[in-house]
Coordinates of C-alpha atoms (C1' of nucleotides) in Angstrom, one line a residue:
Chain A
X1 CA 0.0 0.0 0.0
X2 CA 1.7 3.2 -1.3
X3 CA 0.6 6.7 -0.5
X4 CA 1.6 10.1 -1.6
X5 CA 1.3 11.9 1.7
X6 CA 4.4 13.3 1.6
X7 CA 3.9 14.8 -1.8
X8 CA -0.1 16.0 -0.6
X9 CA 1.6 17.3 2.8
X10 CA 5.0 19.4 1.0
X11 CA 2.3 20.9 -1.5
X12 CA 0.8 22.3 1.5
X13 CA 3.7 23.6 3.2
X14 CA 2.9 21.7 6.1
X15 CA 5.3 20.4 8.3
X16 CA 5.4 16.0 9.7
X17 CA 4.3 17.8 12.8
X18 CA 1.9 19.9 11.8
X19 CA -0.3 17.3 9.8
X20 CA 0.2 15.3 13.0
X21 CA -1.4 17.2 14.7
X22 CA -4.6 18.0 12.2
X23 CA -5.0 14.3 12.2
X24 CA -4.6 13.9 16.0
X25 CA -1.7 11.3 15.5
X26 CA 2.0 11.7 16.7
X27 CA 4.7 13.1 14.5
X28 CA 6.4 9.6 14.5
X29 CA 3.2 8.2 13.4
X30 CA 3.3 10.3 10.1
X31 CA 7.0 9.5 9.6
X32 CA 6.6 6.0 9.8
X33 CA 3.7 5.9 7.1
X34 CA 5.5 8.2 4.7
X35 CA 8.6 6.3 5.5
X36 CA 6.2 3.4 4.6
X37 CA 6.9 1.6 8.0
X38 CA 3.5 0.5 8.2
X39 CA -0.3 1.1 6.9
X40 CA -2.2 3.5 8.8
X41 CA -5.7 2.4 10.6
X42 CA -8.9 3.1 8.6
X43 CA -9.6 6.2 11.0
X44 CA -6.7 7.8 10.5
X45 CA -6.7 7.1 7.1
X46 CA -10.1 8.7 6.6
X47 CA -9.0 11.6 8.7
X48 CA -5.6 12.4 6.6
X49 CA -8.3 12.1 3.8
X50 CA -10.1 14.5 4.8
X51 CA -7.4 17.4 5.8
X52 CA -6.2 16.9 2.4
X53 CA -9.9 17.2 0.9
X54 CA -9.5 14.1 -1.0
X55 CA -10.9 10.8 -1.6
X56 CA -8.9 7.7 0.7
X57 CA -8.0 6.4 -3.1
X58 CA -6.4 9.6 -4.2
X59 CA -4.3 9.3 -1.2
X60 CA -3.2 5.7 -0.6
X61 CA -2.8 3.6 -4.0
X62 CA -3.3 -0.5 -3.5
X63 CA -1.0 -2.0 -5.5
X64 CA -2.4 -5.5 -4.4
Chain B
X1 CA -16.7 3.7 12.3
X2 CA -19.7 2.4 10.6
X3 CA -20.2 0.2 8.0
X4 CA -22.5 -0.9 5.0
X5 CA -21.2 -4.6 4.7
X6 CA -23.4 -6.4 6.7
X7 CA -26.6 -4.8 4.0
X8 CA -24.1 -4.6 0.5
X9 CA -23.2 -8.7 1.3
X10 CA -26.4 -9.1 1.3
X11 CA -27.9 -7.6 -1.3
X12 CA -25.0 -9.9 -3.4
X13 CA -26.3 -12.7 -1.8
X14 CA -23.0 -14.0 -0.2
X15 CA -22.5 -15.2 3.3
X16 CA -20.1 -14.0 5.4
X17 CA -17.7 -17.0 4.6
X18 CA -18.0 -16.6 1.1
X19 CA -17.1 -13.0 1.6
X20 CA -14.4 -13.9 3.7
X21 CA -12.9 -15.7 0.9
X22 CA -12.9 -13.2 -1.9
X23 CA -11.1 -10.7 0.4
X24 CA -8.6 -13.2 1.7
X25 CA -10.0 -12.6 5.1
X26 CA -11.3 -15.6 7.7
X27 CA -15.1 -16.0 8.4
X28 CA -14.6 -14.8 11.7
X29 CA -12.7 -11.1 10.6
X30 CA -15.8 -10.4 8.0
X31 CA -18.4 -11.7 11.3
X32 CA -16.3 -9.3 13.8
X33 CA -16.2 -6.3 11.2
X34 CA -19.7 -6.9 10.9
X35 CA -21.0 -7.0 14.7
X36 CA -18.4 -3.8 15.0
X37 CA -15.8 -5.7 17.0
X38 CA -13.3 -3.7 15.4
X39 CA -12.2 -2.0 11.8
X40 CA -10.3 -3.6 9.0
X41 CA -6.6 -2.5 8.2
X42 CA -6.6 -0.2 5.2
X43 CA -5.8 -3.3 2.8
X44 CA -8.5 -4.8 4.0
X45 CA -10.8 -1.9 3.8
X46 CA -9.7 -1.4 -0.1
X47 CA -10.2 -5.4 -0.7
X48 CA -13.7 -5.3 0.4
X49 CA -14.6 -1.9 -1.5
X50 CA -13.3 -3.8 -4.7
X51 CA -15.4 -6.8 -4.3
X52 CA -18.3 -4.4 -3.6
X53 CA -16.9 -2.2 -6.8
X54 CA -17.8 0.8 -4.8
X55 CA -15.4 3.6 -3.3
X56 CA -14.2 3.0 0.3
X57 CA -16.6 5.5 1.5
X58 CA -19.3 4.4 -0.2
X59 CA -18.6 1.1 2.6
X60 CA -17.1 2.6 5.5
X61 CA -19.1 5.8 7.4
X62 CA -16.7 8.1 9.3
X63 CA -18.8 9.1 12.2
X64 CA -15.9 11.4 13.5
Chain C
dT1 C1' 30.6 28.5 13.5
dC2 C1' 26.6 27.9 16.1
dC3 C1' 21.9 27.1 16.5
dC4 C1' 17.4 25.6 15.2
dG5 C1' 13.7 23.5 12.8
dA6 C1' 12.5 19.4 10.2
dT7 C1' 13.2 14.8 9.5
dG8 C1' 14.6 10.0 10.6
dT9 C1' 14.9 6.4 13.9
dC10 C1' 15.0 3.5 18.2
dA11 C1' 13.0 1.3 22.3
dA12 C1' 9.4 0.0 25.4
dG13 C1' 4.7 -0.6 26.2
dC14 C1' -0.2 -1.2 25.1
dG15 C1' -4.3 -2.0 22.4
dT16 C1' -6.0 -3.7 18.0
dG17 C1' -6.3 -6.8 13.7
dC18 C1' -6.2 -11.3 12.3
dT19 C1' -5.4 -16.2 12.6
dT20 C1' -6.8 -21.1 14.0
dT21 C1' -9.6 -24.2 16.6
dA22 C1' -13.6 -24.9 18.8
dC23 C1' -18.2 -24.7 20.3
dA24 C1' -23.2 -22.8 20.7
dT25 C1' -27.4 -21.2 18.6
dG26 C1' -31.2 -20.6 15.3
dG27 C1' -33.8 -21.5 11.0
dA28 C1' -34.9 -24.5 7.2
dT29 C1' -35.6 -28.9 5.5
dC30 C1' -36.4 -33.8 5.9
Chain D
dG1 C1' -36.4 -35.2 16.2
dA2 C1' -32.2 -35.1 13.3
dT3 C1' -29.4 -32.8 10.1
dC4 C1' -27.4 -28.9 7.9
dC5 C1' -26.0 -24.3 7.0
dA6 C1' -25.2 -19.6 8.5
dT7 C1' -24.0 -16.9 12.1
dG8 C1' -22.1 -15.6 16.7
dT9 C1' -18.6 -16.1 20.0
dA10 C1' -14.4 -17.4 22.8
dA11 C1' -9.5 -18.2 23.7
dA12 C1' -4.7 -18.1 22.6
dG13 C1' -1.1 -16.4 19.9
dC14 C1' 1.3 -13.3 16.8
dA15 C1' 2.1 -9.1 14.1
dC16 C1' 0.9 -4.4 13.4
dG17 C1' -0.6 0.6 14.7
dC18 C1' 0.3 4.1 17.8
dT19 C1' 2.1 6.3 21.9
dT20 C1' 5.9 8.8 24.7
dG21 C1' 10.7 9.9 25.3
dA22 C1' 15.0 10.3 23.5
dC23 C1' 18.7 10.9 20.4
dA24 C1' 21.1 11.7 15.5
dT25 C1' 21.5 14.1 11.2
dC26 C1' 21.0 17.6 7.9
dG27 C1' 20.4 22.3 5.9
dG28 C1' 19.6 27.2 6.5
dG29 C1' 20.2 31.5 8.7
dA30 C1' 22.4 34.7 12.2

DNA sequence: TCCCGATGTCAAGCGTGCTTTACATGGATC
DNA sequence: GATCCATGTAAAGCACGCTTGACATCGGGA
């Protein structure tokens, strides 16, 4: 599971910690998923969705 | 986090194991989703969207 | 050069997501 | 009543998601 929150996030000017904290997650949390350490859960998912205005498919791409 | 897969499996006429085997899941992750005993990693959110051919929140209802 | 903000990473700890195995219940059919 | 299928549930075990706290590195500006 890809995702291109770092490129959504820097075309934002927002910092790891600032989109941390408009998703209510940790700044290590938002590393480790643009460092592609792991998946996030479906809430958060939905909820970095949503501060980027975008669909959960524009933001993580499945490549099965 | 709500969801519509209880009412969409239905609708397909599938039972939960049947379910359970097109997403790769066991019978008792589809029953649990269902009944709300937790939410599906992200994968496992986007498998069950495809199956249903519908978006993932056309399945999944953030109710903040 | 010195500092500082941004990023990367590690470790310990805790709750969740998912597995297998197993059993209980209810409805339909015989 | 006996059988079958679908569903619900439980326990044990393992991996993952997320936390806090801490430390390292790197680039830019004074």
């Amino acid at each position: 599971m890809k995702n291109r929150i770092t490129e959504l996030r820097a075309e934002r000017g927002w910092t790891q910690a600032e989109l941390a904290q408009r998703v209510s997650v940790s700044r290590q949390t938002i590393n480790a998923i643009e460092t592609g350490k792991f998946d996030p859960s479906l809430p958060v998912a939905f909820r970095l969705a949503r501060v980027f205005a975008l669909r959960i498919e524009e933001v993580f791409v499945d490549d099965q």
